[in-house]
Amino acid sequence: MNRNLSDYQEQYSNQPYEKYQVSFRKMKLIELLNKYNHQNILEVGCGLESIFLDFSSYDFITVIEPAEMFYNKAIEDIEKAKNKNVTVIKELLENSLPQIKDKKFNFILVSSLLHEIPDQSIFFKALYDISSEDTIIHFNVPNASSFHRLLAVEMGLIKSEFQKSDSNIQFQQHTNFNIDLLKQTVENNGFTVIESGSYSFKPFTHQQMQDMINAGLITEQIINGFYKMERYLPNLGSEIFVNIKKTKK
């Protein structure tokens, strides 16, 4: 499946419930960033809101974003950032290596992207080439084994949690990861997992969640409570993450 970036950015900007998902994703990202060295950050794919809008404790951040709308939004948003030491490059990661190969990143952020990449081996090779053995690389992706997907299996709506849903197809999602497959993928590409988990628990699909919010059946208080429920239901959150390093030779 080749990615149609123009179609993707249009679909993404209109996705129901996504503003809540973005908010919770950023909460987890900031929590993890604060655990590790993050003076020089690389963000690969920023979507509509780069992390620099909500996090400013860095010396420099470089953003790689190939989609026109997201790139332009990131350029405009630099003026809103508390820390304006930001460089935005309109390119795919593997094509931007000449511009970033000597930057010595402490932390590389790949948020909500890996599952959309058709040839992941090329992407991982680029990451390997620009990281040191001390670089922390963070991935987060949708969780194929989330509560709401497992519920869909038990309801007979899908045959297994790995079956592509209409949403997976709409957003050009190449791979449905659970935590075991995500760990296996990074390990097969020369990296070691140092931390993993899930977050952003939700019992229903994005559209169902948004419909219930619109109807007043789910409030902000309930949504915030759902986010905290993952501590009681580990690995059933709607998204999963790994933090990884290069495997020592």
Short mmCIF file of C-alpha atoms in Angstrom, two decimals:
data_model
loop_
_atom_site.label_atom_id
_atom_site.label_comp_id
_atom_site.label_asym_id
_atom_site.label_seq_id
_atom_site.Cartn_x
_atom_site.Cartn_y
_atom_site.Cartn_z
CA MET A 1 0.00 0.00 0.00
CA ASN A 2 1.52 3.34 -1.08
CA ARG A 3 0.66 6.32 1.08
CA ASN A 4 -1.47 9.10 -0.40
CA LEU A 5 -0.39 11.99 1.81
CA SER A 6 -2.91 14.46 0.41
CA ASP A 7 -5.83 12.16 1.15
CA TYR A 8 -4.40 11.17 4.53
CA GLN A 9 -4.02 14.72 5.84
CA GLU A 10 -7.60 15.55 4.82
CA GLN A 11 -9.01 12.42 6.46
CA TYR A 12 -6.92 12.93 9.60
CA SER A 13 -8.05 16.51 10.16
CA ASN A 14 -11.71 15.40 10.15
CA GLN A 15 -11.36 12.31 12.34
CA PRO A 16 -13.87 12.07 15.24
CA TYR A 17 -12.58 11.89 18.83
CA GLU A 18 -9.02 12.50 17.65
CA LYS A 19 -8.55 15.70 19.67
CA TYR A 20 -8.88 13.66 22.86
CA GLN A 21 -6.55 10.99 21.55
CA VAL A 22 -3.96 13.63 20.63
CA SER A 23 -4.23 15.18 24.09
CA PHE A 24 -3.68 11.86 25.87
CA ARG A 25 -0.87 10.91 23.49
CA LYS A 26 0.92 14.14 24.34
CA MET A 27 0.44 13.56 28.06
CA LYS A 28 2.21 10.21 27.75
CA LEU A 29 4.91 11.67 25.47
CA ILE A 30 5.74 14.47 27.90
CA GLU A 31 5.83 12.02 30.80
CA LEU A 32 8.34 9.87 28.89
CA LEU A 33 10.40 12.78 27.58
CA ASN A 34 10.96 13.96 31.14
CA LYS A 35 12.46 10.56 32.04
CA TYR A 36 15.28 10.69 29.48
CA ASN A 37 17.84 13.10 28.03
CA HIS A 38 15.99 15.31 25.57
CA GLN A 39 18.19 18.31 24.82
CA ASN A 40 18.23 17.58 21.09
CA ILE A 41 14.96 16.06 19.82
CA LEU A 42 13.92 14.72 16.43
CA GLU A 43 10.18 14.45 15.78
CA VAL A 44 9.36 12.29 12.76
CA GLY A 45 5.87 13.19 11.55
CA CYS A 46 4.16 15.91 13.58
CA GLY A 47 0.55 15.77 12.34
CA LEU A 48 -1.52 18.87 13.07
CA GLU A 49 0.22 19.69 16.36
CA SER A 50 3.94 19.21 16.91
CA ILE A 51 5.12 18.36 20.40
CA PHE A 52 6.93 21.74 20.54
CA LEU A 53 3.57 23.43 21.17
CA ASP A 54 3.21 21.66 24.53
CA PHE A 55 6.80 20.93 25.51
CA SER A 56 9.63 23.46 25.56
CA SER A 57 12.35 21.89 27.71
CA TYR A 58 14.85 21.26 24.92
CA ASP A 59 17.83 22.95 23.34
CA PHE A 60 16.80 22.13 19.77
CA ILE A 61 14.03 20.22 18.03
CA THR A 62 14.00 19.11 14.40
CA VAL A 63 10.67 18.14 12.82
CA ILE A 64 10.48 15.95 9.72
CA GLU A 65 7.07 16.21 8.02
CA PRO A 66 6.42 15.33 4.34
CA ALA A 67 2.70 16.23 4.20
CA GLU A 68 2.12 19.74 2.87
CA MET A 69 -0.69 20.76 5.24
CA PHE A 70 1.08 19.46 8.36
CA TYR A 71 4.40 21.01 7.31
CA ASN A 72 2.81 24.42 6.75
CA LYS A 73 0.98 24.21 10.09
CA ALA A 74 4.24 23.39 11.89
CA ILE A 75 5.99 26.37 10.29
CA GLU A 76 3.16 28.68 11.39
CA ASP A 77 3.11 27.20 14.89
CA ILE A 78 6.76 28.06 15.59
CA GLU A 79 5.56 31.57 16.45
CA LYS A 80 3.35 30.09 19.20
CA ALA A 81 6.13 27.97 20.70
CA LYS A 82 7.75 29.01 23.99
CA ASN A 83 11.06 27.66 22.70
CA LYS A 84 11.56 28.65 19.06
CA ASN A 85 14.74 26.63 18.46
CA VAL A 86 12.81 24.62 15.90
CA THR A 87 13.73 23.41 12.41
CA VAL A 88 11.04 21.91 10.16
CA ILE A 89 12.02 19.87 7.10
CA LYS A 90 9.46 18.91 4.43
CA GLU A 91 10.69 15.46 3.52
CA LEU A 92 10.50 11.75 4.28
CA LEU A 93 12.92 10.63 6.97
CA GLU A 94 15.03 8.48 4.65
CA ASN A 95 15.39 11.39 2.19
CA SER A 96 16.40 13.89 4.88
CA LEU A 97 19.51 12.06 6.15
CA PRO A 98 22.02 14.46 4.54
CA GLN A 99 20.44 17.34 6.51
CA ILE A 100 20.24 15.62 9.90
CA LYS A 101 22.89 12.89 10.02
CA ASP A 102 25.30 14.95 12.18
CA LYS A 103 22.79 16.36 14.68
CA LYS A 104 23.41 13.78 17.47
CA PHE A 105 19.84 13.42 18.74
CA ASN A 106 19.19 12.41 22.37
CA PHE A 107 15.55 11.52 21.76
CA ILE A 108 13.74 10.56 18.55
CA LEU A 109 9.96 10.66 18.59
CA VAL A 110 7.96 8.60 16.08
CA SER A 111 4.36 9.17 17.09
CA SER A 112 1.39 7.46 15.43
CA LEU A 113 3.33 6.74 12.23
CA LEU A 114 4.99 3.30 12.06
CA HIS A 115 1.74 1.46 11.33
CA GLU A 116 1.25 3.62 8.21
CA ILE A 117 4.67 2.93 6.64
CA PRO A 118 4.64 0.29 3.84
CA ASP A 119 8.40 -0.49 3.82
CA GLN A 120 9.36 -0.37 7.45
CA SER A 121 12.85 -1.78 6.88
CA ILE A 122 13.90 1.38 4.98
CA PHE A 123 12.53 3.53 7.79
CA PHE A 124 14.33 1.54 10.49
CA LYS A 125 17.61 1.69 8.58
CA ALA A 126 17.35 5.47 8.46
CA LEU A 127 16.69 5.57 12.21
CA TYR A 128 19.62 3.27 12.84
CA ASP A 129 21.94 5.47 10.78
CA ILE A 130 21.11 8.69 12.66
CA SER A 131 21.02 7.30 16.21
CA SER A 132 23.80 6.50 18.65
CA GLU A 133 23.77 3.74 21.27
CA ASP A 134 22.57 6.36 23.78
CA THR A 135 19.70 7.69 21.66
CA ILE A 136 16.21 6.88 22.96
CA ILE A 137 13.68 6.25 20.19
CA HIS A 138 9.98 6.34 21.10
CA PHE A 139 7.28 4.68 19.01
CA ASN A 140 3.56 4.76 19.63
CA VAL A 141 0.91 3.08 17.47
CA PRO A 142 -2.75 2.02 17.74
CA ASN A 143 -3.18 -1.16 19.76
CA ALA A 144 -4.65 -4.11 17.83
CA SER A 145 -5.35 -5.79 21.18
CA SER A 146 -7.09 -2.79 22.74
CA PHE A 147 -10.25 -3.29 24.77
CA HIS A 148 -12.51 -1.90 22.04
CA ARG A 149 -11.02 -4.13 19.31
CA LEU A 150 -11.24 -7.24 21.49
CA LEU A 151 -14.86 -6.29 22.21
CA ALA A 152 -15.46 -6.11 18.43
CA VAL A 153 -14.05 -9.65 18.11
CA GLU A 154 -16.36 -10.96 20.83
CA MET A 155 -19.31 -9.21 19.21
CA GLY A 156 -18.52 -10.93 15.89
CA LEU A 157 -17.82 -7.66 14.06
CA ILE A 158 -14.28 -8.72 13.13
CA LYS A 159 -12.74 -12.21 13.06
CA SER A 160 -9.57 -11.25 14.93
CA GLU A 161 -7.99 -8.15 16.44
CA PHE A 162 -5.57 -8.05 13.49
CA GLN A 163 -8.30 -7.77 10.86
CA LYS A 164 -8.30 -4.36 9.20
CA SER A 165 -11.30 -2.23 10.13
CA ASP A 166 -12.86 0.43 7.91
CA SER A 167 -10.89 2.99 9.91
CA ASN A 168 -7.61 1.12 9.30
CA ILE A 169 -8.27 1.20 5.55
CA GLN A 170 -9.45 4.83 5.55
CA PHE A 171 -6.24 5.99 7.26
CA GLN A 172 -3.94 3.85 5.10
CA GLN A 173 -2.73 1.81 8.07
CA HIS A 174 -0.36 -0.83 6.79
CA THR A 175 0.16 -2.91 9.97
CA ASN A 176 -2.02 -3.65 12.99
CA PHE A 177 0.37 -3.97 15.94
CA ASN A 178 -0.13 -5.48 19.34
CA ILE A 179 2.63 -5.10 21.91
CA ASP A 180 4.30 -8.42 21.01
CA LEU A 181 4.41 -7.64 17.28
CA LEU A 182 5.70 -4.12 17.94
CA LYS A 183 8.52 -5.47 20.11
CA GLN A 184 9.35 -8.15 17.56
CA THR A 185 9.46 -5.60 14.73
CA VAL A 186 11.93 -3.25 16.44
CA GLU A 187 14.11 -6.14 17.63
CA ASN A 188 14.27 -7.59 14.10
CA ASN A 189 15.57 -4.23 12.88
CA GLY A 190 18.53 -3.92 15.25
CA PHE A 191 17.00 -2.32 18.36
CA THR A 192 16.39 -3.33 21.98
CA VAL A 193 13.20 -2.50 23.90
CA ILE A 194 13.91 -0.76 27.22
CA GLU A 195 10.32 0.18 28.13
CA SER A 196 6.82 -0.58 26.85
CA GLY A 197 3.18 -0.14 27.75
CA SER A 198 -0.24 1.10 26.68
CA TYR A 199 -2.32 4.18 27.44
CA SER A 200 -5.52 6.04 26.51
CA PHE A 201 -8.07 3.37 27.40
CA LYS A 202 -11.40 3.71 25.62
CA PRO A 203 -14.19 1.13 25.47
CA PHE A 204 -15.57 2.00 22.03
CA THR A 205 -14.47 3.15 18.56
CA HIS A 206 -13.59 6.77 17.78
CA GLN A 207 -16.94 7.32 16.06
CA GLN A 208 -18.93 5.72 18.87
CA MET A 209 -17.06 7.76 21.47
CA GLN A 210 -17.71 10.98 19.53
CA ASP A 211 -21.40 10.15 19.05
CA MET A 212 -21.84 9.62 22.79
CA ILE A 213 -19.99 12.85 23.56
CA ASN A 214 -22.24 14.74 21.13
CA ALA A 215 -25.30 13.19 22.79
CA GLY A 216 -24.09 14.20 26.25
CA LEU A 217 -23.73 10.58 27.39
CA ILE A 218 -19.96 10.86 27.93
CA THR A 219 -18.53 13.91 29.69
CA GLU A 220 -14.97 15.25 29.97
CA GLN A 221 -14.84 13.80 33.49
CA ILE A 222 -15.68 10.34 32.16
CA ILE A 223 -13.11 10.64 29.36
CA ASN A 224 -10.40 11.61 31.85
CA GLY A 225 -11.46 8.67 34.01
CA PHE A 226 -11.14 6.32 31.04
CA TYR A 227 -7.55 7.51 30.51
CA LYS A 228 -6.67 6.54 34.08
CA MET A 229 -8.35 3.12 33.80
CA GLU A 230 -5.40 1.68 31.91
CA ARG A 231 -3.54 1.22 35.20
CA TYR A 232 -6.15 -1.43 36.11
CA LEU A 233 -6.29 -2.91 32.59
CA PRO A 234 -2.64 -3.08 31.42
CA ASN A 235 -2.02 -3.41 27.67
CA LEU A 236 -5.72 -2.82 26.85
CA GLY A 237 -5.30 0.89 26.11
CA SER A 238 -6.13 2.15 22.64
CA GLU A 239 -2.47 2.89 21.92
CA ILE A 240 0.79 1.12 22.78
CA PHE A 241 4.38 2.37 22.97
CA VAL A 242 7.96 1.17 23.13
CA ASN A 243 11.11 3.06 23.98
CA ILE A 244 14.12 1.50 22.31
CA LYS A 245 17.87 1.81 21.80
CA LYS A 246 20.29 0.40 19.27
CA THR A 247 21.23 -3.17 20.15
CA LYS A 248 24.84 -3.21 21.33
CA LYS A 249 27.12 -5.23 19.05
#
